[in-house]
PDB file of N, CA and C in Angstrom:
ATOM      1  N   UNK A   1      94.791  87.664 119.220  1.00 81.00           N
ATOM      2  CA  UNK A   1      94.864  89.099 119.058  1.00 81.00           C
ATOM      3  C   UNK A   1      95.633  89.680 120.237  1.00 81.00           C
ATOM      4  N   UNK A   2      96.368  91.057 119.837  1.00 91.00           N
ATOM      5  CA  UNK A   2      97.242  91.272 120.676  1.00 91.00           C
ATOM      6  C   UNK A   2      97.041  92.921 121.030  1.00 91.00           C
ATOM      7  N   UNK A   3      96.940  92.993 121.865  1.00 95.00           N
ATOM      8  CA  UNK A   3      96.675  94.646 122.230  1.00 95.00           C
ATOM      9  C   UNK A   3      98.419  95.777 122.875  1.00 95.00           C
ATOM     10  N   UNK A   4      98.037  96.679 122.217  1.00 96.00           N
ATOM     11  CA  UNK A   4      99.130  97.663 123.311  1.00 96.00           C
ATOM     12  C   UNK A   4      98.592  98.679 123.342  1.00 96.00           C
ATOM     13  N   UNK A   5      98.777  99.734 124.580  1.00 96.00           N
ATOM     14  CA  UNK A   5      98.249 100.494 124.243  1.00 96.00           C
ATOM     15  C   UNK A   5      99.447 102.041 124.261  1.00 96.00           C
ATOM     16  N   UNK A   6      99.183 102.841 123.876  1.00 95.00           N
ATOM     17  CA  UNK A   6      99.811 104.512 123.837  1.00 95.00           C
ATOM     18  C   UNK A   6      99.049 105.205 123.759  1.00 95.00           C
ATOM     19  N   UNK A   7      99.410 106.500 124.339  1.00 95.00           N
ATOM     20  CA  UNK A   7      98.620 107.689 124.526  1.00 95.00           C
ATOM     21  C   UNK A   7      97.760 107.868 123.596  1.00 95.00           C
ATOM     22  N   UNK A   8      96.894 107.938 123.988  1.00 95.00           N
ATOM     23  CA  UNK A   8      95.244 107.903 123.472  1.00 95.00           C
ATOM     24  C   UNK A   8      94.803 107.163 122.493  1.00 95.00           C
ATOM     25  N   UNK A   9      95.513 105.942 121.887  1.00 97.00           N
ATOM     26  CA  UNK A   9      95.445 105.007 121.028  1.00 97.00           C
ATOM     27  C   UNK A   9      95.264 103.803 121.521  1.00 97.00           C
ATOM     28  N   UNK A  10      94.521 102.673 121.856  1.00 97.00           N
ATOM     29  CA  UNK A  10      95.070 101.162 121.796  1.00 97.00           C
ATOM     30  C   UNK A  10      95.038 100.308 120.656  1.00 97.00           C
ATOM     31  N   UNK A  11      96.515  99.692 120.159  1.00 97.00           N
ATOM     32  CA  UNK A  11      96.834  99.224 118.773  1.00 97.00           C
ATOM     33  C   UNK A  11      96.277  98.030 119.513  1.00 97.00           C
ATOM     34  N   UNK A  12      95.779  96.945 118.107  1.00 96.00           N
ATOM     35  CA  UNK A  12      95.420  95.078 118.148  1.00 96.00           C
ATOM     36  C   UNK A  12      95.824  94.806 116.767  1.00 96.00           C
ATOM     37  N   UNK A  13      96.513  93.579 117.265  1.00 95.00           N
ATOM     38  CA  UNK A  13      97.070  92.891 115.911  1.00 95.00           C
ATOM     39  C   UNK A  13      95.138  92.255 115.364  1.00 95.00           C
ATOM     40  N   UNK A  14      95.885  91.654 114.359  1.00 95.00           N
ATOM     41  CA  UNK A  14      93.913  91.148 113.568  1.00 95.00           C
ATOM     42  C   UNK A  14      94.788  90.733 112.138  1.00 95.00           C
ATOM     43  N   UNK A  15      94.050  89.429 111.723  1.00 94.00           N
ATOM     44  CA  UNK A  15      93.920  89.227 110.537  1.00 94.00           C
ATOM     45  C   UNK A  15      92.326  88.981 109.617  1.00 94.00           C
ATOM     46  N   UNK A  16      92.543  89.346 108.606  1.00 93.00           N
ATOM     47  CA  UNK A  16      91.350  89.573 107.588  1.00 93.00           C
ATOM     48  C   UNK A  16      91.037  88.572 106.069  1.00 93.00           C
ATOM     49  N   UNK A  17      90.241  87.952 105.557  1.00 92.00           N
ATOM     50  CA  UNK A  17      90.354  87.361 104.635  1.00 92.00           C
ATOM     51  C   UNK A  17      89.981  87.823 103.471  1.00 92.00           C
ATOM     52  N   UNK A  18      90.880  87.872 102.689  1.00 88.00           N
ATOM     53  CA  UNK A  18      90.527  88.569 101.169  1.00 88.00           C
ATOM     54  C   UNK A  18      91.020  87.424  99.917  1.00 88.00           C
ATOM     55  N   UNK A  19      89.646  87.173  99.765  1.00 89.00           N
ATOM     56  CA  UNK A  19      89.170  85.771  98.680  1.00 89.00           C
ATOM     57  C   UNK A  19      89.781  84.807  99.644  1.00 89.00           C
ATOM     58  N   UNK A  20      90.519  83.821  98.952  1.00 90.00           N
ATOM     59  CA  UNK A  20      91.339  82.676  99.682  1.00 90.00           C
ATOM     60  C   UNK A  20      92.430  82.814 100.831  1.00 90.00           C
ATOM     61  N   UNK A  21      92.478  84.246 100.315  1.00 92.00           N
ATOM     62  CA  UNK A  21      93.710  84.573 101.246  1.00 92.00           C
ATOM     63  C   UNK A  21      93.240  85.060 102.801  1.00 92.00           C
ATOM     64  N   UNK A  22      94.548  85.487 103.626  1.00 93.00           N
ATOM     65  CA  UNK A  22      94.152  86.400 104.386  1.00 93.00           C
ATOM     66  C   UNK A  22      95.516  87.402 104.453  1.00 93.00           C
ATOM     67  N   UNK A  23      94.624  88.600 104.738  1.00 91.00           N
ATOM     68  CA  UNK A  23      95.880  89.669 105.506  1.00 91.00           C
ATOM     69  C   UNK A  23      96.130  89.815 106.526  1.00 91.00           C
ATOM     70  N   UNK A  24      97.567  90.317 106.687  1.00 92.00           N
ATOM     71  CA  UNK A  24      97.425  90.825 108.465  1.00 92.00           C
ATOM     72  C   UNK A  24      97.279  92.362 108.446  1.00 92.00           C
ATOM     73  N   UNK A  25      96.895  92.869 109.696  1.00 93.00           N
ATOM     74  CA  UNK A  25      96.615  94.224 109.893  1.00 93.00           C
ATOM     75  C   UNK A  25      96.576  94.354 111.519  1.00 93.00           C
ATOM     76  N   UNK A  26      96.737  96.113 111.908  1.00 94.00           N
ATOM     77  CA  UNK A  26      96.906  96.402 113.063  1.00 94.00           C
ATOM     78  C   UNK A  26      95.820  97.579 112.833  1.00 94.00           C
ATOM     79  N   UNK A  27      94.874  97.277 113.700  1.00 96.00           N
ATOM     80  CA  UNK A  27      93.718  98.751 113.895  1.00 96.00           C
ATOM     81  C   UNK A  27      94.320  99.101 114.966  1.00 96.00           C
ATOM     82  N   UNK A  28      93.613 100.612 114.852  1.00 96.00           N
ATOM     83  CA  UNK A  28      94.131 101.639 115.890  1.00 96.00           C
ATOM     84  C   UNK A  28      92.831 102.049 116.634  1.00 96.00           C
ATOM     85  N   UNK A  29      92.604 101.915 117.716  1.00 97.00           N
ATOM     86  CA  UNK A  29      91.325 102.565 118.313  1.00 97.00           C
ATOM     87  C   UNK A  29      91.455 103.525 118.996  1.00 97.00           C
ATOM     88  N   UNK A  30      91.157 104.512 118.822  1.00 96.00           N
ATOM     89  CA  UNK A  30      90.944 105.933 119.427  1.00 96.00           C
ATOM     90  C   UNK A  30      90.781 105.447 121.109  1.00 96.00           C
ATOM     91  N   UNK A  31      91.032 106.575 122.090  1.00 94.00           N
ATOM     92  CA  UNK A  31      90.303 106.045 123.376  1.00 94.00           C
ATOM     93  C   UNK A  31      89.356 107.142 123.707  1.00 94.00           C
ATOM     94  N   UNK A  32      89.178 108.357 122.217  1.00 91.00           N
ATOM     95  CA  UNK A  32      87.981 108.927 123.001  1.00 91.00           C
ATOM     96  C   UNK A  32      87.077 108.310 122.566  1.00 91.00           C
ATOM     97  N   UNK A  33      86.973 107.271 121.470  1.00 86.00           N
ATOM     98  CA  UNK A  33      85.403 106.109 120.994  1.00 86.00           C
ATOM     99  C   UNK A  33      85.691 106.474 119.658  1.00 86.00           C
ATOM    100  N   UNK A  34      86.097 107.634 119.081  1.00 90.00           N
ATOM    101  CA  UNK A  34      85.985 107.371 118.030  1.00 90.00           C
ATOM    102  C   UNK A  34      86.411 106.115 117.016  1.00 90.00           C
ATOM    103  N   UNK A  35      85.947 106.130 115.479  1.00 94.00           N
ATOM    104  CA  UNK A  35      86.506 105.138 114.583  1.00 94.00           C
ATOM    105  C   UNK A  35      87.542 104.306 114.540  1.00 94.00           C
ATOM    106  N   UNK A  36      87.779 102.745 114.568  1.00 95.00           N
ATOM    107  CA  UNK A  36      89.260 103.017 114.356  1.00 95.00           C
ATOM    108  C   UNK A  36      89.586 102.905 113.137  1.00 95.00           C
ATOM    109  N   UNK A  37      90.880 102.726 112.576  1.00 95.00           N
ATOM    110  CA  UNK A  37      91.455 102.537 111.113  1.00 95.00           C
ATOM    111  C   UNK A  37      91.862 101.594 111.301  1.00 95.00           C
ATOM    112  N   UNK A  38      92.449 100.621 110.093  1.00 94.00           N
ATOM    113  CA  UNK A  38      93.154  99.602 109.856  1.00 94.00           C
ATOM    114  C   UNK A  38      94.175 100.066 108.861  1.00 94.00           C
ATOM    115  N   UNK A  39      95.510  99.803 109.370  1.00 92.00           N
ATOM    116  CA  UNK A  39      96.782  99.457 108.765  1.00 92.00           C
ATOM    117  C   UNK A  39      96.824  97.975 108.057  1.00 92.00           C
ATOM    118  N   UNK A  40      97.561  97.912 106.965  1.00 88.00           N
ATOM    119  CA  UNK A  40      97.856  96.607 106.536  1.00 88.00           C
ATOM    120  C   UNK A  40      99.099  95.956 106.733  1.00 88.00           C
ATOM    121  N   UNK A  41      99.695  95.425 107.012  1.00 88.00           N
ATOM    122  CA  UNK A  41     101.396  95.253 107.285  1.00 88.00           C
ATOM    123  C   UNK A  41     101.576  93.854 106.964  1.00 88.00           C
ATOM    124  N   UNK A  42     102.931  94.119 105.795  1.00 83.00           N
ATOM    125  CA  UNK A  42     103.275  92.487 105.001  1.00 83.00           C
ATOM    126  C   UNK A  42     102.696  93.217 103.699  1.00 83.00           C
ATOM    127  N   UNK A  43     101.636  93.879 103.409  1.00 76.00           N
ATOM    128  CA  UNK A  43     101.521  94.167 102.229  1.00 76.00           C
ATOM    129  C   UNK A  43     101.770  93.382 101.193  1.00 76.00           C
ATOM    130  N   UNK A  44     103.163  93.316 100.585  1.00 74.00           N
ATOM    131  CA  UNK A  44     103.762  92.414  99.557  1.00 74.00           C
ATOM    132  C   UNK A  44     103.318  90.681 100.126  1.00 74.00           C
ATOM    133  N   UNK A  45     102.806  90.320 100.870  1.00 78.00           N
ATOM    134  CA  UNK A  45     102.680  89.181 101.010  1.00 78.00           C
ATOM    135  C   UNK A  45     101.200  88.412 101.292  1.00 78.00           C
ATOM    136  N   UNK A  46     100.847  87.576 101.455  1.00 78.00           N
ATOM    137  CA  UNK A  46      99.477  86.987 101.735  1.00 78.00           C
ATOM    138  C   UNK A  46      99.536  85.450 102.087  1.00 78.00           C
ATOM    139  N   UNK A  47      98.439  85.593 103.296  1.00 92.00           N
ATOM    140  CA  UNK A  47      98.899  84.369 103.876  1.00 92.00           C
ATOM    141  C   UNK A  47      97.646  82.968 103.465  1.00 92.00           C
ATOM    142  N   UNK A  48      98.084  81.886 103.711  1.00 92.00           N
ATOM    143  CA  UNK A  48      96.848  81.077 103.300  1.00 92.00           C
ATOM    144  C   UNK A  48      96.074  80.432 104.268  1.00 92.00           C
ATOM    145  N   UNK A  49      96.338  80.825 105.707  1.00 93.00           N
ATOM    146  CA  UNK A  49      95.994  80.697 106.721  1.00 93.00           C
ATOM    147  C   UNK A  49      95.799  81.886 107.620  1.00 93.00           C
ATOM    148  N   UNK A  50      94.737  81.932 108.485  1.00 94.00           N
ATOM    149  CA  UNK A  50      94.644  82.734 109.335  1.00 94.00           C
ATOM    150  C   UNK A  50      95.613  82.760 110.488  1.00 94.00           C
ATOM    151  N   UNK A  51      95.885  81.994 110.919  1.00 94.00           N
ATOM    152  CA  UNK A  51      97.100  81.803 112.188  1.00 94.00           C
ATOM    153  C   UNK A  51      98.042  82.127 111.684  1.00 94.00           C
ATOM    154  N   UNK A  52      98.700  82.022 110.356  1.00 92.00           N
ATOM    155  CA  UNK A  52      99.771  82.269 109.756  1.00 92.00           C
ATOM    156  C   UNK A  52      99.813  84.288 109.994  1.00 92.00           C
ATOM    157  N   UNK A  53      99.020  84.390 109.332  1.00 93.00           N
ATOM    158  CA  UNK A  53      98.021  86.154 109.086  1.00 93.00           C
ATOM    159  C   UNK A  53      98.263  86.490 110.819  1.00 93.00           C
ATOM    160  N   UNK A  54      97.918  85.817 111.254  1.00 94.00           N
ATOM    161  CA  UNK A  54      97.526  86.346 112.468  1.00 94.00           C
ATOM    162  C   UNK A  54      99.343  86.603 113.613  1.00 94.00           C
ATOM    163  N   UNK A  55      99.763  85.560 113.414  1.00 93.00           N
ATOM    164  CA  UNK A  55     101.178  85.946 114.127  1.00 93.00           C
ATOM    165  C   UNK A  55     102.137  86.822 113.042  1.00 93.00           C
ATOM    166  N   UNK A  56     101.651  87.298 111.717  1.00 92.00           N
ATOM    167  CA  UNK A  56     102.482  88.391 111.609  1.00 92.00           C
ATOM    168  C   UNK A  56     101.949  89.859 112.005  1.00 92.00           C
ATOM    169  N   UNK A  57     100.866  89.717 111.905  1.00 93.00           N
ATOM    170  CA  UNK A  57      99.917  90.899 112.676  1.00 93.00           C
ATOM    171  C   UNK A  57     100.704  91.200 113.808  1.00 93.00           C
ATOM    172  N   UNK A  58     100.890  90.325 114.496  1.00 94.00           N
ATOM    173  CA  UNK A  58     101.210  90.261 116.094  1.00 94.00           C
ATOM    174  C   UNK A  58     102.514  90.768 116.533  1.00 94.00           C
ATOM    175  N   UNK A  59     103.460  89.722 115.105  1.00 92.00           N
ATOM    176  CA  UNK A  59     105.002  90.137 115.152  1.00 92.00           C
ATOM    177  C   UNK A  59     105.446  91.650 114.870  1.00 92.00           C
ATOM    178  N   UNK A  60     104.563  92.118 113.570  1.00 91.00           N
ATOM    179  CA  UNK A  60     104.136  94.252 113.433  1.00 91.00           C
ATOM    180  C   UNK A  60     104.043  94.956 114.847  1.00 91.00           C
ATOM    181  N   UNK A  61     102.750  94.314 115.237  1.00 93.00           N
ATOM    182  CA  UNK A  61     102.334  95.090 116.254  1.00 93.00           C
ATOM    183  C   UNK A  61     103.766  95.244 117.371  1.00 93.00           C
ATOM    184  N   UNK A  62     104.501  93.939 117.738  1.00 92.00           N
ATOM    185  CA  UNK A  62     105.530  94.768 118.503  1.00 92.00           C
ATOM    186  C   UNK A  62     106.690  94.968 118.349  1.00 92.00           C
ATOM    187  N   UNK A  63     106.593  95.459 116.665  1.00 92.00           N
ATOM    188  CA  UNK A  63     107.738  96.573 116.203  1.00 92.00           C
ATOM    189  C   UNK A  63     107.288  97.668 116.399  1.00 92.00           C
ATOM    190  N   UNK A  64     106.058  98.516 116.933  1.00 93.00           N
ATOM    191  CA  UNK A  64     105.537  99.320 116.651  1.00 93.00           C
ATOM    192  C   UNK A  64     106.513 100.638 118.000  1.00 93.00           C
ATOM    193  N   UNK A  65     107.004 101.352 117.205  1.00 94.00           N
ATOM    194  CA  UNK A  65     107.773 102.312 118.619  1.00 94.00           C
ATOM    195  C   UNK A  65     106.615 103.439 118.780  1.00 94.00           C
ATOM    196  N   UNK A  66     105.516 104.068 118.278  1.00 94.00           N
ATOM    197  CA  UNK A  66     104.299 104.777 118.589  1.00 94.00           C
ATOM    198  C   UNK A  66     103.623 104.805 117.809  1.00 94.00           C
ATOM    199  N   UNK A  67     102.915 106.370 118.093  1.00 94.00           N
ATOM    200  CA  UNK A  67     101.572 106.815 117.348  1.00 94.00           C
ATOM    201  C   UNK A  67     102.120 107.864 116.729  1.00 94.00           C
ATOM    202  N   UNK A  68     101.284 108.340 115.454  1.00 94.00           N
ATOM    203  CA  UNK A  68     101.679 109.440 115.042  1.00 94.00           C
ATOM    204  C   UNK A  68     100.366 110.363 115.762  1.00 94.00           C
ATOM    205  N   UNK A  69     100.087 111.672 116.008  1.00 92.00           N
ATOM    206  CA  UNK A  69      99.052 112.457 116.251  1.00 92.00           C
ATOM    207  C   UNK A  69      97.764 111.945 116.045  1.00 92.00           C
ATOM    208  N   UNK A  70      97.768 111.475 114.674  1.00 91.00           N
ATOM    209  CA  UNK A  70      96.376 110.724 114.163  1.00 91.00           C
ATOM    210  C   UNK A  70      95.815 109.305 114.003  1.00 91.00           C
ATOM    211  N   UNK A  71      97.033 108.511 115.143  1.00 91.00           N
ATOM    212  CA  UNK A  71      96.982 107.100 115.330  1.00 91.00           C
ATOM    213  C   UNK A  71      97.799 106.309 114.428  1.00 91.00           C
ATOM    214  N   UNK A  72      98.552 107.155 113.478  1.00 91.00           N
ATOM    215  CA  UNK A  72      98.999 105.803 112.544  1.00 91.00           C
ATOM    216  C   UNK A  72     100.403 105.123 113.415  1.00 91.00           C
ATOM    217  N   UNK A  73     100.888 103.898 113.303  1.00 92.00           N
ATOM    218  CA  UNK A  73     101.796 103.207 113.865  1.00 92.00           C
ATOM    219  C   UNK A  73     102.572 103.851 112.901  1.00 92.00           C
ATOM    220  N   UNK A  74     103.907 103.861 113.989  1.00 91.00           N
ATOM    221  CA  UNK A  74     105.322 103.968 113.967  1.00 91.00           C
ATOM    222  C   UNK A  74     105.957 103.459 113.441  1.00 91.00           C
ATOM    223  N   UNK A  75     107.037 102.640 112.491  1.00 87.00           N
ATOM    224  CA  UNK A  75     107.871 101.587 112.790  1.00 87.00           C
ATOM    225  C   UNK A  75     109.456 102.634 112.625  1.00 87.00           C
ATOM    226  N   UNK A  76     110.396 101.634 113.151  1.00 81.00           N
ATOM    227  CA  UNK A  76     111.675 101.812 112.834  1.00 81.00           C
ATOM    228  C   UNK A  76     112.068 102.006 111.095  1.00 81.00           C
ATOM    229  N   UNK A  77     113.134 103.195 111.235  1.00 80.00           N
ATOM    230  CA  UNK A  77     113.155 103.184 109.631  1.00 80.00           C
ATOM    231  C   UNK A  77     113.432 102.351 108.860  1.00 80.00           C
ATOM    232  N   UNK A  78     113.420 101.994 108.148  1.00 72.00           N
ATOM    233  CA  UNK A  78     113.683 101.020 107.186  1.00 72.00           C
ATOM    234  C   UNK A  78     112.667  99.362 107.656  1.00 72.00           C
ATOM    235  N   UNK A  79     112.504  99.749 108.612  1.00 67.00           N
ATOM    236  CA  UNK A  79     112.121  98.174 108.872  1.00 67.00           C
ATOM    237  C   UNK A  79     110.576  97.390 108.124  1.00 67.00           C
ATOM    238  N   UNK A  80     111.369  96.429 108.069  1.00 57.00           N
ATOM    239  CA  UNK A  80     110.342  95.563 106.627  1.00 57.00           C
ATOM    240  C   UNK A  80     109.402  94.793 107.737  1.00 57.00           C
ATOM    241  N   UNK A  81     110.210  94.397 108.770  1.00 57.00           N
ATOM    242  CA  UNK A  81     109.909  93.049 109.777  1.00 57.00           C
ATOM    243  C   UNK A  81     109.625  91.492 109.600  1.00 57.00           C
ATOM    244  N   UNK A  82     110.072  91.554 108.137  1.00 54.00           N
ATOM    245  CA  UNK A  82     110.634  90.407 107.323  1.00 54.00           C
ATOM    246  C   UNK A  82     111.955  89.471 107.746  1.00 54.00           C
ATOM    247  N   UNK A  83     111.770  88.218 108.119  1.00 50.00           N
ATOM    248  CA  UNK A  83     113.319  87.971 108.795  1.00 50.00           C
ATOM    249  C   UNK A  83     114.109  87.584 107.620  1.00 50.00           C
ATOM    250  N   UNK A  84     113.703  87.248 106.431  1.00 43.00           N
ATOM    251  CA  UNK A  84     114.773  87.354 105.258  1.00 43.00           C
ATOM    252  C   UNK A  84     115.119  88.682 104.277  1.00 43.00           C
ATOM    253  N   UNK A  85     114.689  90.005 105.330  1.00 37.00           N
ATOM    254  CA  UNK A  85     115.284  90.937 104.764  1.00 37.00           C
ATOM    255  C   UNK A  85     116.600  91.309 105.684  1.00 37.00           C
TER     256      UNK A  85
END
């Protein structure tokens, strides 16, 4: 797991297992305590391993150029972070 942090947010990469699979995702944790959320990133894809899940989590997390007001990650426009796009 991979942490960064920005103004009043610290992002962590994380992967999750759904049935056989797993996803990757980037939560956002507040730094006044509140909740955090989870983003999903890769969406279109699913991994069959957690390590797999887990270094694209990681590879998201540092495309991430900020926060929006309410914690959601940033990315560059268009960017898939797919290396065969």
């Amino acid at each position: 797991m991979l942490e960064r942090e920005f103004p009043g947010f610290t992002l962590r990469s994380g992967a999750t297992r759904e049935g056989s699979r797993y996803t990757a995702l980037v939560s956002v944790h507040p730094a006044d305590g509140g909740y955090p959320s989870y983003y999903a990133v890769y969406e279109n894809r699913s991994f069959r391993d957690e390590a797999s899940a887990q270094a694209a989590a990681e590879k998201a997390l540092g495309l991430v150029m900020g926060v929006e007001e309410d914690g959601a990650p940033v990315f560059a426009e268009g960017e898939t972070g797919f290396d065969d796009a």
